[in-house]
mmCIF file with all atom_site columns, C-alpha atoms and ligand atoms in Angstrom:
data_model
loop_
_atom_site.group_PDB
_atom_site.id
_atom_site.type_symbol
_atom_site.label_atom_id
_atom_site.label_alt_id
_atom_site.label_comp_id
_atom_site.label_asym_id
_atom_site.label_entity_id
_atom_site.label_seq_id
_atom_site.pdbx_PDB_ins_code
_atom_site.Cartn_x
_atom_site.Cartn_y
_atom_site.Cartn_z
_atom_site.occupancy
_atom_site.B_iso_or_equiv
_atom_site.pdbx_formal_charge
_atom_site.auth_seq_id
_atom_site.auth_comp_id
_atom_site.auth_asym_id
_atom_site.auth_atom_id
_atom_site.pdbx_PDB_model_num
ATOM   1   C CA  . MET A 1 1   ? 107.823 123.376 111.194 1.00 89.00 ? 1   MET A CA  1
ATOM   2   C CA  . LYS A 1 2   ? 104.615 123.817 113.150 1.00 93.00 ? 2   LYS A CA  1
ATOM   3   C CA  . ASN A 1 3   ? 103.272 127.235 114.026 1.00 94.00 ? 3   ASN A CA  1
ATOM   4   C CA  . VAL A 1 4   ? 103.461 127.843 117.768 1.00 96.00 ? 4   VAL A CA  1
ATOM   5   C CA  . ILE A 1 5   ? 100.640 129.164 119.934 1.00 97.00 ? 5   ILE A CA  1
ATOM   6   C CA  . GLY A 1 6   ? 101.935 130.626 123.198 1.00 98.00 ? 6   GLY A CA  1
ATOM   7   C CA  . ILE A 1 7   ? 99.705  130.140 126.210 1.00 98.00 ? 7   ILE A CA  1
ATOM   8   C CA  . LEU A 1 8   ? 100.167 132.887 128.793 1.00 99.00 ? 8   LEU A CA  1
ATOM   9   C CA  . ALA A 1 9   ? 98.541  132.511 132.212 1.00 98.00 ? 9   ALA A CA  1
ATOM   10  C CA  . GLY A 1 10  ? 98.301  135.675 134.298 1.00 98.00 ? 10  GLY A CA  1
ATOM   11  C CA  . SER A 1 11  ? 99.163  134.197 137.669 1.00 98.00 ? 11  SER A CA  1
ATOM   12  C CA  . LEU A 1 12  ? 102.308 133.036 139.442 1.00 98.00 ? 12  LEU A CA  1
ATOM   13  C CA  . ARG A 1 13  ? 100.455 131.156 142.182 1.00 98.00 ? 13  ARG A CA  1
ATOM   14  C CA  . ARG A 1 14  ? 101.540 127.541 142.696 1.00 97.00 ? 14  ARG A CA  1
ATOM   15  C CA  . GLU A 1 15  ? 97.986  126.211 142.629 1.00 97.00 ? 15  GLU A CA  1
ATOM   16  C CA  . SER A 1 16  ? 96.752  128.779 140.098 1.00 98.00 ? 16  SER A CA  1
ATOM   17  C CA  . TYR A 1 17  ? 93.541  127.829 138.286 1.00 98.00 ? 17  TYR A CA  1
ATOM   18  C CA  . SER A 1 18  ? 94.749  129.849 135.304 1.00 98.00 ? 18  SER A CA  1
ATOM   19  C CA  . LYS A 1 19  ? 97.915  127.739 135.150 1.00 98.00 ? 19  LYS A CA  1
ATOM   20  C CA  . LYS A 1 20  ? 95.830  124.567 135.430 1.00 98.00 ? 20  LYS A CA  1
ATOM   21  C CA  . LEU A 1 21  ? 93.667  125.782 132.550 1.00 98.00 ? 21  LEU A CA  1
ATOM   22  C CA  . ALA A 1 22  ? 96.833  126.464 130.545 1.00 98.00 ? 22  ALA A CA  1
ATOM   23  C CA  . ASN A 1 23  ? 97.919  122.853 131.137 1.00 98.00 ? 23  ASN A CA  1
ATOM   24  C CA  . ALA A 1 24  ? 94.496  121.570 130.126 1.00 98.00 ? 24  ALA A CA  1
ATOM   25  C CA  . LEU A 1 25  ? 94.695  123.441 126.823 1.00 98.00 ? 25  LEU A CA  1
ATOM   26  C CA  . LEU A 1 26  ? 97.916  121.640 125.835 1.00 98.00 ? 26  LEU A CA  1
ATOM   27  C CA  . SER A 1 27  ? 95.970  118.487 125.010 1.00 97.00 ? 27  SER A CA  1
ATOM   28  C CA  . MET A 1 28  ? 93.408  120.431 122.959 1.00 98.00 ? 28  MET A CA  1
ATOM   29  C CA  . ALA A 1 29  ? 95.842  121.508 120.227 1.00 98.00 ? 29  ALA A CA  1
ATOM   30  C CA  . PRO A 1 30  ? 95.228  120.288 116.697 1.00 98.00 ? 30  PRO A CA  1
ATOM   31  C CA  . ASP A 1 31  ? 98.008  118.240 115.052 1.00 97.00 ? 31  ASP A CA  1
ATOM   32  C CA  . GLU A 1 32  ? 99.178  121.108 112.867 1.00 95.00 ? 32  GLU A CA  1
ATOM   33  C CA  . LEU A 1 33  ? 99.912  123.482 115.782 1.00 96.00 ? 33  LEU A CA  1
ATOM   34  C CA  . GLU A 1 34  ? 102.140 123.372 118.840 1.00 97.00 ? 34  GLU A CA  1
ATOM   35  C CA  . PHE A 1 35  ? 100.641 124.825 122.017 1.00 98.00 ? 35  PHE A CA  1
ATOM   36  C CA  . ARG A 1 36  ? 103.435 126.035 124.302 1.00 98.00 ? 36  ARG A CA  1
ATOM   37  C CA  . ILE A 1 37  ? 103.158 127.459 127.825 1.00 98.00 ? 37  ILE A CA  1
ATOM   38  C CA  . ILE A 1 38  ? 105.200 130.639 128.240 1.00 98.00 ? 38  ILE A CA  1
ATOM   39  C CA  . SER A 1 39  ? 106.163 131.289 131.839 1.00 98.00 ? 39  SER A CA  1
ATOM   40  C CA  . LEU A 1 40  ? 105.918 134.827 133.188 1.00 98.00 ? 40  LEU A CA  1
ATOM   41  C CA  . ALA A 1 41  ? 107.587 133.885 136.469 1.00 98.00 ? 41  ALA A CA  1
ATOM   42  C CA  . ASP A 1 42  ? 111.019 135.433 135.934 1.00 98.00 ? 42  ASP A CA  1
ATOM   43  C CA  . ILE A 1 43  ? 110.130 138.694 134.196 1.00 98.00 ? 43  ILE A CA  1
ATOM   44  C CA  . PRO A 1 44  ? 111.105 141.709 136.313 1.00 98.00 ? 44  PRO A CA  1
ATOM   45  C CA  . ILE A 1 45  ? 108.834 144.739 136.607 1.00 98.00 ? 45  ILE A CA  1
ATOM   46  C CA  . TYR A 1 46  ? 109.346 146.816 133.500 1.00 98.00 ? 46  TYR A CA  1
ATOM   47  C CA  . ASN A 1 47  ? 111.600 149.838 133.791 1.00 97.00 ? 47  ASN A CA  1
ATOM   48  C CA  . GLN A 1 48  ? 112.109 152.034 130.738 1.00 96.00 ? 48  GLN A CA  1
ATOM   49  C CA  . ASP A 1 49  ? 115.799 152.230 131.629 1.00 96.00 ? 49  ASP A CA  1
ATOM   50  C CA  . PHE A 1 50  ? 116.024 148.631 130.312 1.00 94.00 ? 50  PHE A CA  1
ATOM   51  C CA  . ASP A 1 51  ? 115.612 150.086 126.841 1.00 92.00 ? 51  ASP A CA  1
ATOM   52  C CA  . ASP A 1 52  ? 117.130 153.559 127.259 1.00 92.00 ? 52  ASP A CA  1
ATOM   53  C CA  . HIS A 1 53  ? 120.427 152.390 128.796 1.00 93.00 ? 53  HIS A CA  1
ATOM   54  C CA  . PRO A 1 54  ? 122.709 149.352 128.362 1.00 92.00 ? 54  PRO A CA  1
ATOM   55  C CA  . GLY A 1 55  ? 122.176 146.315 130.565 1.00 90.00 ? 55  GLY A CA  1
ATOM   56  C CA  . VAL A 1 56  ? 118.801 144.770 129.719 1.00 95.00 ? 56  VAL A CA  1
ATOM   57  C CA  . PRO A 1 57  ? 118.081 142.069 132.351 1.00 97.00 ? 57  PRO A CA  1
ATOM   58  C CA  . LYS A 1 58  ? 118.626 138.554 130.985 1.00 97.00 ? 58  LYS A CA  1
ATOM   59  C CA  . ALA A 1 59  ? 115.075 137.481 131.880 1.00 98.00 ? 59  ALA A CA  1
ATOM   60  C CA  . VAL A 1 60  ? 113.665 140.345 129.804 1.00 98.00 ? 60  VAL A CA  1
ATOM   61  C CA  . THR A 1 61  ? 115.702 139.376 126.745 1.00 98.00 ? 61  THR A CA  1
ATOM   62  C CA  . ALA A 1 62  ? 114.805 135.709 127.278 1.00 98.00 ? 62  ALA A CA  1
ATOM   63  C CA  . PHE A 1 63  ? 111.064 136.472 127.421 1.00 98.00 ? 63  PHE A CA  1
ATOM   64  C CA  . ARG A 1 64  ? 111.209 138.665 124.310 1.00 98.00 ? 64  ARG A CA  1
ATOM   65  C CA  . LYS A 1 65  ? 113.135 135.950 122.426 1.00 98.00 ? 65  LYS A CA  1
ATOM   66  C CA  . GLU A 1 66  ? 110.675 133.278 123.543 1.00 98.00 ? 66  GLU A CA  1
ATOM   67  C CA  . MET A 1 67  ? 107.763 135.404 122.344 1.00 98.00 ? 67  MET A CA  1
ATOM   68  C CA  . GLU A 1 68  ? 109.440 135.986 118.980 1.00 97.00 ? 68  GLU A CA  1
ATOM   69  C CA  . GLN A 1 69  ? 109.125 132.222 118.347 1.00 96.00 ? 69  GLN A CA  1
ATOM   70  C CA  . VAL A 1 70  ? 105.379 132.399 118.941 1.00 96.00 ? 70  VAL A CA  1
ATOM   71  C CA  . ASP A 1 71  ? 102.883 132.904 116.090 1.00 95.00 ? 71  ASP A CA  1
ATOM   72  C CA  . GLY A 1 72  ? 99.667  133.280 118.078 1.00 96.00 ? 72  GLY A CA  1
ATOM   73  C CA  . ILE A 1 73  ? 98.631  133.663 121.709 1.00 98.00 ? 73  ILE A CA  1
ATOM   74  C CA  . ILE A 1 74  ? 95.976  132.415 124.104 1.00 98.00 ? 74  ILE A CA  1
ATOM   75  C CA  . PHE A 1 75  ? 95.780  134.613 127.197 1.00 99.00 ? 75  PHE A CA  1
ATOM   76  C CA  . ILE A 1 76  ? 94.305  133.014 130.294 1.00 99.00 ? 76  ILE A CA  1
ATOM   77  C CA  . THR A 1 77  ? 93.582  135.715 132.780 1.00 98.00 ? 77  THR A CA  1
ATOM   78  C CA  . PRO A 1 78  ? 92.258  135.788 136.289 1.00 98.00 ? 78  PRO A CA  1
ATOM   79  C CA  . GLU A 1 79  ? 91.068  139.133 137.675 1.00 98.00 ? 79  GLU A CA  1
ATOM   80  C CA  . TYR A 1 80  ? 92.679  141.309 140.322 1.00 98.00 ? 80  TYR A CA  1
ATOM   81  C CA  . ASN A 1 81  ? 90.537  144.180 141.552 1.00 98.00 ? 81  ASN A CA  1
ATOM   82  C CA  . ARG A 1 82  ? 88.409  144.139 138.421 1.00 98.00 ? 82  ARG A CA  1
ATOM   83  C CA  . SER A 1 83  ? 91.423  144.355 136.125 1.00 98.00 ? 83  SER A CA  1
ATOM   84  C CA  . VAL A 1 84  ? 94.338  142.432 134.620 1.00 98.00 ? 84  VAL A CA  1
ATOM   85  C CA  . PRO A 1 85  ? 96.806  141.031 137.193 1.00 98.00 ? 85  PRO A CA  1
ATOM   86  C CA  . ALA A 1 86  ? 100.026 143.051 137.205 1.00 98.00 ? 86  ALA A CA  1
ATOM   87  C CA  . VAL A 1 87  ? 102.102 140.056 136.099 1.00 98.00 ? 87  VAL A CA  1
ATOM   88  C CA  . LEU A 1 88  ? 100.209 139.845 132.817 1.00 98.00 ? 88  LEU A CA  1
ATOM   89  C CA  . LYS A 1 89  ? 100.107 143.601 132.187 1.00 98.00 ? 89  LYS A CA  1
ATOM   90  C CA  . ASN A 1 90  ? 103.837 143.675 132.928 1.00 98.00 ? 90  ASN A CA  1
ATOM   91  C CA  . ALA A 1 91  ? 104.452 140.960 130.341 1.00 98.00 ? 91  ALA A CA  1
ATOM   92  C CA  . LEU A 1 92  ? 102.549 143.044 127.778 1.00 98.00 ? 92  LEU A CA  1
ATOM   93  C CA  . ASP A 1 93  ? 104.660 146.094 128.610 1.00 98.00 ? 93  ASP A CA  1
ATOM   94  C CA  . VAL A 1 94  ? 107.987 144.219 128.541 1.00 98.00 ? 94  VAL A CA  1
ATOM   95  C CA  . GLY A 1 95  ? 107.124 142.598 125.214 1.00 98.00 ? 95  GLY A CA  1
ATOM   96  C CA  . SER A 1 96  ? 106.010 145.879 123.656 1.00 98.00 ? 96  SER A CA  1
ATOM   97  C CA  . ARG A 1 97  ? 109.456 147.474 123.807 1.00 97.00 ? 97  ARG A CA  1
ATOM   98  C CA  . PRO A 1 98  ? 111.966 148.565 122.613 1.00 95.00 ? 98  PRO A CA  1
ATOM   99  C CA  . TYR A 1 99  ? 109.763 150.851 120.553 1.00 93.00 ? 99  TYR A CA  1
ATOM   100 C CA  . GLY A 1 100 ? 109.213 149.385 117.089 1.00 93.00 ? 100 GLY A CA  1
ATOM   101 C CA  . LYS A 1 101 ? 110.148 145.848 118.145 1.00 95.00 ? 101 LYS A CA  1
ATOM   102 C CA  . SER A 1 102 ? 106.963 144.686 119.843 1.00 97.00 ? 102 SER A CA  1
ATOM   103 C CA  . VAL A 1 103 ? 106.658 140.908 120.123 1.00 97.00 ? 103 VAL A CA  1
ATOM   104 C CA  . TRP A 1 104 ? 102.838 141.169 119.989 1.00 97.00 ? 104 TRP A CA  1
ATOM   105 C CA  . ASN A 1 105 ? 102.382 142.845 116.630 1.00 94.00 ? 105 ASN A CA  1
ATOM   106 C CA  . ALA A 1 106 ? 99.747  141.161 114.396 1.00 93.00 ? 106 ALA A CA  1
ATOM   107 C CA  . LYS A 1 107 ? 99.731  137.866 116.333 1.00 95.00 ? 107 LYS A CA  1
ATOM   108 C CA  . PRO A 1 108 ? 96.185  136.466 116.481 1.00 95.00 ? 108 PRO A CA  1
ATOM   109 C CA  . ALA A 1 109 ? 94.983  135.942 120.045 1.00 97.00 ? 109 ALA A CA  1
ATOM   110 C CA  . ALA A 1 110 ? 92.142  134.790 122.242 1.00 98.00 ? 110 ALA A CA  1
ATOM   111 C CA  . VAL A 1 111 ? 91.314  135.830 125.796 1.00 98.00 ? 111 VAL A CA  1
ATOM   112 C CA  . PHE A 1 112 ? 89.987  133.233 128.227 1.00 98.00 ? 112 PHE A CA  1
ATOM   113 C CA  . SER A 1 113 ? 89.106  134.702 131.625 1.00 98.00 ? 113 SER A CA  1
ATOM   114 C CA  . ASN A 1 114 ? 88.269  132.830 134.791 1.00 98.00 ? 114 ASN A CA  1
ATOM   115 C CA  . SER A 1 115 ? 87.339  133.341 138.404 1.00 98.00 ? 115 SER A CA  1
ATOM   116 C CA  . PRO A 1 116 ? 86.041  131.409 141.380 1.00 98.00 ? 116 PRO A CA  1
ATOM   117 C CA  . SER A 1 117 ? 83.223  133.972 141.385 1.00 97.00 ? 117 SER A CA  1
ATOM   118 C CA  . ASN A 1 118 ? 80.223  134.192 139.070 1.00 96.00 ? 118 ASN A CA  1
ATOM   119 C CA  . LEU A 1 119 ? 81.507  137.289 137.270 1.00 96.00 ? 119 LEU A CA  1
ATOM   120 C CA  . SER A 1 120 ? 84.174  135.233 135.446 1.00 98.00 ? 120 SER A CA  1
ATOM   121 C CA  . ALA A 1 121 ? 86.788  138.015 135.383 1.00 98.00 ? 121 ALA A CA  1
ATOM   122 C CA  . PHE A 1 122 ? 84.806  140.025 132.846 1.00 98.00 ? 122 PHE A CA  1
ATOM   123 C CA  . GLY A 1 123 ? 86.626  143.197 133.942 1.00 98.00 ? 123 GLY A CA  1
ATOM   124 C CA  . ALA A 1 124 ? 90.073  141.669 133.397 1.00 98.00 ? 124 ALA A CA  1
ATOM   125 C CA  . ASN A 1 125 ? 89.013  140.171 130.067 1.00 98.00 ? 125 ASN A CA  1
ATOM   126 C CA  . HIS A 1 126 ? 88.004  143.564 128.701 1.00 98.00 ? 126 HIS A CA  1
ATOM   127 C CA  . HIS A 1 127 ? 90.838  145.585 130.215 1.00 98.00 ? 127 HIS A CA  1
ATOM   128 C CA  . LEU A 1 128 ? 93.198  143.143 128.543 1.00 98.00 ? 128 LEU A CA  1
ATOM   129 C CA  . ARG A 1 129 ? 91.400  143.623 125.225 1.00 98.00 ? 129 ARG A CA  1
ATOM   130 C CA  . GLN A 1 130 ? 91.906  147.389 125.528 1.00 98.00 ? 130 GLN A CA  1
ATOM   131 C CA  . SER A 1 131 ? 95.703  146.940 125.563 1.00 98.00 ? 131 SER A CA  1
ATOM   132 C CA  . LEU A 1 132 ? 95.531  144.360 122.768 1.00 98.00 ? 132 LEU A CA  1
ATOM   133 C CA  . VAL A 1 133 ? 93.829  146.875 120.469 1.00 97.00 ? 133 VAL A CA  1
ATOM   134 C CA  . PHE A 1 134 ? 96.781  149.225 120.822 1.00 96.00 ? 134 PHE A CA  1
ATOM   135 C CA  . LEU A 1 135 ? 99.316  146.406 120.482 1.00 96.00 ? 135 LEU A CA  1
ATOM   136 C CA  . ASN A 1 136 ? 97.714  145.360 117.176 1.00 94.00 ? 136 ASN A CA  1
ATOM   137 C CA  . VAL A 1 137 ? 96.831  141.912 118.466 1.00 95.00 ? 137 VAL A CA  1
ATOM   138 C CA  . PRO A 1 138 ? 93.779  140.760 116.475 1.00 95.00 ? 138 PRO A CA  1
ATOM   139 C CA  . THR A 1 139 ? 91.689  139.123 119.188 1.00 96.00 ? 139 THR A CA  1
ATOM   140 C CA  . MET A 1 140 ? 88.925  136.580 118.606 1.00 96.00 ? 140 MET A CA  1
ATOM   141 C CA  . GLN A 1 141 ? 85.526  138.071 119.345 1.00 96.00 ? 141 GLN A CA  1
ATOM   142 C CA  . GLN A 1 142 ? 83.388  134.906 119.473 1.00 97.00 ? 142 GLN A CA  1
ATOM   143 C CA  . PRO A 1 143 ? 83.034  132.794 121.356 1.00 98.00 ? 143 PRO A CA  1
ATOM   144 C CA  . GLU A 1 144 ? 83.806  134.959 124.383 1.00 98.00 ? 144 GLU A CA  1
ATOM   145 C CA  . VAL A 1 145 ? 85.297  132.782 127.092 1.00 98.00 ? 145 VAL A CA  1
ATOM   146 C CA  . TYR A 1 146 ? 84.267  133.664 130.650 1.00 98.00 ? 146 TYR A CA  1
ATOM   147 C CA  . LEU A 1 147 ? 84.719  130.794 133.094 1.00 98.00 ? 147 LEU A CA  1
ATOM   148 C CA  . PRO A 1 148 ? 82.947  131.153 136.448 1.00 98.00 ? 148 PRO A CA  1
ATOM   149 C CA  . LYS A 1 149 ? 83.424  128.895 139.480 1.00 98.00 ? 149 LYS A CA  1
ATOM   150 C CA  . VAL A 1 150 ? 86.821  127.840 138.147 1.00 98.00 ? 150 VAL A CA  1
ATOM   151 C CA  . ASN A 1 151 ? 87.662  126.312 141.530 1.00 98.00 ? 151 ASN A CA  1
ATOM   152 C CA  . GLU A 1 152 ? 85.120  123.551 140.828 1.00 98.00 ? 152 GLU A CA  1
ATOM   153 C CA  . LEU A 1 153 ? 86.551  122.510 137.457 1.00 98.00 ? 153 LEU A CA  1
ATOM   154 C CA  . PHE A 1 154 ? 89.554  120.388 138.501 1.00 98.00 ? 154 PHE A CA  1
ATOM   155 C CA  . ASP A 1 155 ? 90.017  117.000 140.110 1.00 98.00 ? 155 ASP A CA  1
ATOM   156 C CA  . GLU A 1 156 ? 92.430  116.305 142.967 1.00 96.00 ? 156 GLU A CA  1
ATOM   157 C CA  . SER A 1 157 ? 95.369  115.903 140.573 1.00 96.00 ? 157 SER A CA  1
ATOM   158 C CA  . GLY A 1 158 ? 94.662  119.302 139.035 1.00 95.00 ? 158 GLY A CA  1
ATOM   159 C CA  . ASN A 1 159 ? 93.235  117.919 135.802 1.00 97.00 ? 159 ASN A CA  1
ATOM   160 C CA  . LEU A 1 160 ? 90.224  119.507 134.116 1.00 98.00 ? 160 LEU A CA  1
ATOM   161 C CA  . LYS A 1 161 ? 87.177  117.347 134.803 1.00 98.00 ? 161 LYS A CA  1
ATOM   162 C CA  . GLU A 1 162 ? 85.117  115.951 131.966 1.00 98.00 ? 162 GLU A CA  1
ATOM   163 C CA  . GLY A 1 163 ? 81.930  117.929 131.425 1.00 97.00 ? 163 GLY A CA  1
ATOM   164 C CA  . SER A 1 164 ? 80.312  120.911 129.748 1.00 98.00 ? 164 SER A CA  1
ATOM   165 C CA  . THR A 1 165 ? 83.111  123.390 130.543 1.00 98.00 ? 165 THR A CA  1
ATOM   166 C CA  . LYS A 1 166 ? 85.754  121.099 129.067 1.00 98.00 ? 166 LYS A CA  1
ATOM   167 C CA  . ASP A 1 167 ? 83.589  120.615 125.962 1.00 98.00 ? 167 ASP A CA  1
ATOM   168 C CA  . PHE A 1 168 ? 83.078  124.371 125.672 1.00 98.00 ? 168 PHE A CA  1
ATOM   169 C CA  . LEU A 1 169 ? 86.812  125.016 126.029 1.00 98.00 ? 169 LEU A CA  1
ATOM   170 C CA  . GLN A 1 170 ? 87.572  122.575 123.217 1.00 98.00 ? 170 GLN A CA  1
ATOM   171 C CA  . LYS A 1 171 ? 85.027  124.405 121.025 1.00 98.00 ? 171 LYS A CA  1
ATOM   172 C CA  . ALA A 1 172 ? 86.605  127.738 121.903 1.00 98.00 ? 172 ALA A CA  1
ATOM   173 C CA  . VAL A 1 173 ? 90.065  126.360 121.051 1.00 98.00 ? 173 VAL A CA  1
ATOM   174 C CA  . ASN A 1 174 ? 88.739  125.073 117.722 1.00 98.00 ? 174 ASN A CA  1
ATOM   175 C CA  . ALA A 1 175 ? 87.258  128.508 116.981 1.00 98.00 ? 175 ALA A CA  1
ATOM   176 C CA  . TYR A 1 176 ? 90.597  130.108 117.870 1.00 97.00 ? 176 TYR A CA  1
ATOM   177 C CA  . VAL A 1 177 ? 92.437  127.753 115.502 1.00 97.00 ? 177 VAL A CA  1
ATOM   178 C CA  . GLU A 1 178 ? 90.093  128.855 112.710 1.00 95.00 ? 178 GLU A CA  1
ATOM   179 C CA  . TRP A 1 179 ? 90.731  132.493 113.659 1.00 94.00 ? 179 TRP A CA  1
ATOM   180 C CA  . PHE A 1 180 ? 94.483  131.882 113.644 1.00 94.00 ? 180 PHE A CA  1
ATOM   181 C CA  . ASN A 1 181 ? 94.359  130.195 110.249 1.00 92.00 ? 181 ASN A CA  1
ATOM   182 C CA  . LYS A 1 182 ? 92.701  133.182 108.577 1.00 88.00 ? 182 LYS A CA  1
ATOM   183 C CA  . LYS A 1 183 ? 96.178  134.719 108.263 1.00 72.00 ? 183 LYS A CA  1
ATOM   184 C CA  . ILE A 1 184 ? 94.756  138.043 107.130 1.00 69.00 ? 184 ILE A CA  1
ATOM   185 C CA  . PHE A 1 185 ? 96.423  140.118 109.783 1.00 67.00 ? 185 PHE A CA  1
ATOM   186 C CA  . LYS A 1 186 ? 98.844  142.827 108.809 1.00 59.00 ? 186 LYS A CA  1
ATOM   187 C CA  . ARG A 1 187 ? 101.765 144.280 110.644 1.00 53.00 ? 187 ARG A CA  1
ATOM   188 C CA  . TRP A 1 188 ? 100.606 147.880 110.865 1.00 48.00 ? 188 TRP A CA  1
ATOM   189 C CA  . LYS A 1 189 ? 103.478 148.974 113.026 1.00 42.00 ? 189 LYS A CA  1
ATOM   190 C CA  . ASN A 1 190 ? 106.969 147.727 113.565 1.00 39.00 ? 190 ASN A CA  1
HETATM 191 C C1  . FMN B 2 .   ? 94.763  140.984 144.932 1.00 67.91 ? 201 FMN B C1  1
HETATM 192 C C2  . FMN B 2 .   ? 93.573  140.153 144.511 1.00 67.91 ? 201 FMN B C2  1
HETATM 193 C C3  . FMN B 2 .   ? 92.511  140.761 143.904 1.00 67.91 ? 201 FMN B C3  1
HETATM 194 C C4  . FMN B 2 .   ? 91.422  140.000 143.469 1.00 67.91 ? 201 FMN B C4  1
HETATM 195 N N1  . FMN B 2 .   ? 90.394  140.610 142.799 1.00 67.91 ? 201 FMN B N1  1
HETATM 196 C C5  . FMN B 2 .   ? 89.434  139.852 142.221 1.00 67.91 ? 201 FMN B C5  1
HETATM 197 C C6  . FMN B 2 .   ? 88.471  140.451 141.354 1.00 67.91 ? 201 FMN B C6  1
HETATM 198 O O1  . FMN B 2 .   ? 88.451  141.638 141.095 1.00 67.91 ? 201 FMN B O1  1
HETATM 199 N N2  . FMN B 2 .   ? 87.560  139.631 140.767 1.00 67.91 ? 201 FMN B N2  1
HETATM 200 C C7  . FMN B 2 .   ? 87.526  138.285 140.984 1.00 67.91 ? 201 FMN B C7  1
HETATM 201 O O2  . FMN B 2 .   ? 86.691  137.611 140.411 1.00 67.91 ? 201 FMN B O2  1
HETATM 202 N N3  . FMN B 2 .   ? 88.436  137.702 141.810 1.00 67.91 ? 201 FMN B N3  1
HETATM 203 C C8  . FMN B 2 .   ? 89.382  138.449 142.422 1.00 67.91 ? 201 FMN B C8  1
HETATM 204 N N4  . FMN B 2 .   ? 90.339  137.857 143.215 1.00 67.91 ? 201 FMN B N4  1
HETATM 205 C C9  . FMN B 2 .   ? 90.270  136.395 143.475 1.00 67.91 ? 201 FMN B C9  1
HETATM 206 C C10 . FMN B 2 .   ? 90.930  135.628 142.344 1.00 67.91 ? 201 FMN B C10 1
HETATM 207 O O3  . FMN B 2 .   ? 89.962  135.405 141.334 1.00 67.91 ? 201 FMN B O3  1
HETATM 208 C C11 . FMN B 2 .   ? 91.444  134.288 142.857 1.00 67.91 ? 201 FMN B C11 1
HETATM 209 O O4  . FMN B 2 .   ? 92.435  134.505 143.841 1.00 67.91 ? 201 FMN B O4  1
HETATM 210 C C12 . FMN B 2 .   ? 91.993  133.429 141.721 1.00 67.91 ? 201 FMN B C12 1
HETATM 211 O O5  . FMN B 2 .   ? 92.185  132.132 142.205 1.00 67.91 ? 201 FMN B O5  1
HETATM 212 C C13 . FMN B 2 .   ? 93.288  134.000 141.132 1.00 67.91 ? 201 FMN B C13 1
HETATM 213 O O6  . FMN B 2 .   ? 93.645  133.322 139.947 1.00 67.91 ? 201 FMN B O6  1
HETATM 214 P P1  . FMN B 2 .   ? 94.644  132.068 139.926 1.00 67.91 ? 201 FMN B P1  1
HETATM 215 O O7  . FMN B 2 .   ? 93.894  130.924 140.571 1.00 67.91 ? 201 FMN B O7  1
HETATM 216 O O8  . FMN B 2 .   ? 94.918  131.825 138.503 1.00 67.91 ? 201 FMN B O8  1
HETATM 217 O O9  . FMN B 2 .   ? 95.858  132.432 140.728 1.00 67.91 ? 201 FMN B O9  1
HETATM 218 C C14 . FMN B 2 .   ? 91.413  138.602 143.683 1.00 67.91 ? 201 FMN B C14 1
HETATM 219 C C15 . FMN B 2 .   ? 92.517  138.000 144.317 1.00 67.91 ? 201 FMN B C15 1
HETATM 220 C C16 . FMN B 2 .   ? 93.571  138.760 144.715 1.00 67.91 ? 201 FMN B C16 1
HETATM 221 C C17 . FMN B 2 .   ? 94.763  138.078 145.373 1.00 67.91 ? 201 FMN B C17 1
#
């Protein structure tokens, strides 16, 4: 069975550029891996009562189960107010509990950030990395992926246009696959 790389886009917007990037990555997977988009659309806002009392919402259990099937992760994040959009931070929080059963532990990741602006969501990219350190998600350092002017990258059907950004993304995916295949990462915590 192929290892699965979950692609998580930090936006729920219908015409989201992050979601379009997630779709574009599907065709960049090598034969030996399955790239799979994981939707964050149904996850409720985390409430610690989910774990302290009976009655975990079905969508929470479903997301945690889906993430358990995933061996590595590519995060595609836009930026909200110089940080990670709440939907993505919420997914991290939901997946990190119950305590000792985090779905993130030791899964190799990459962070691809994007924005219509020139700053490329640098703030979100690095805020996300801060949480990933604590969650023991070994995150690829190079190449860093900051995509500016993301609104100019797609054609009318929402497909990624041919060109230097597409070429760079394929190189970044290839580097991530190498990172994933190192398989040196340990589960420090349970
Ligand atoms: C609440 C809010 C805050 C935003 N803050 C930033 C920001 O800090 N930096 C930035 O580059 N873009 C910011 N934007 C613009 C987003 O980059 C833009 O809406 C982008 O298309 C969102 O990503 P998506 O296309 O994947 O939905 C913000 C948008 C919203 C709605």
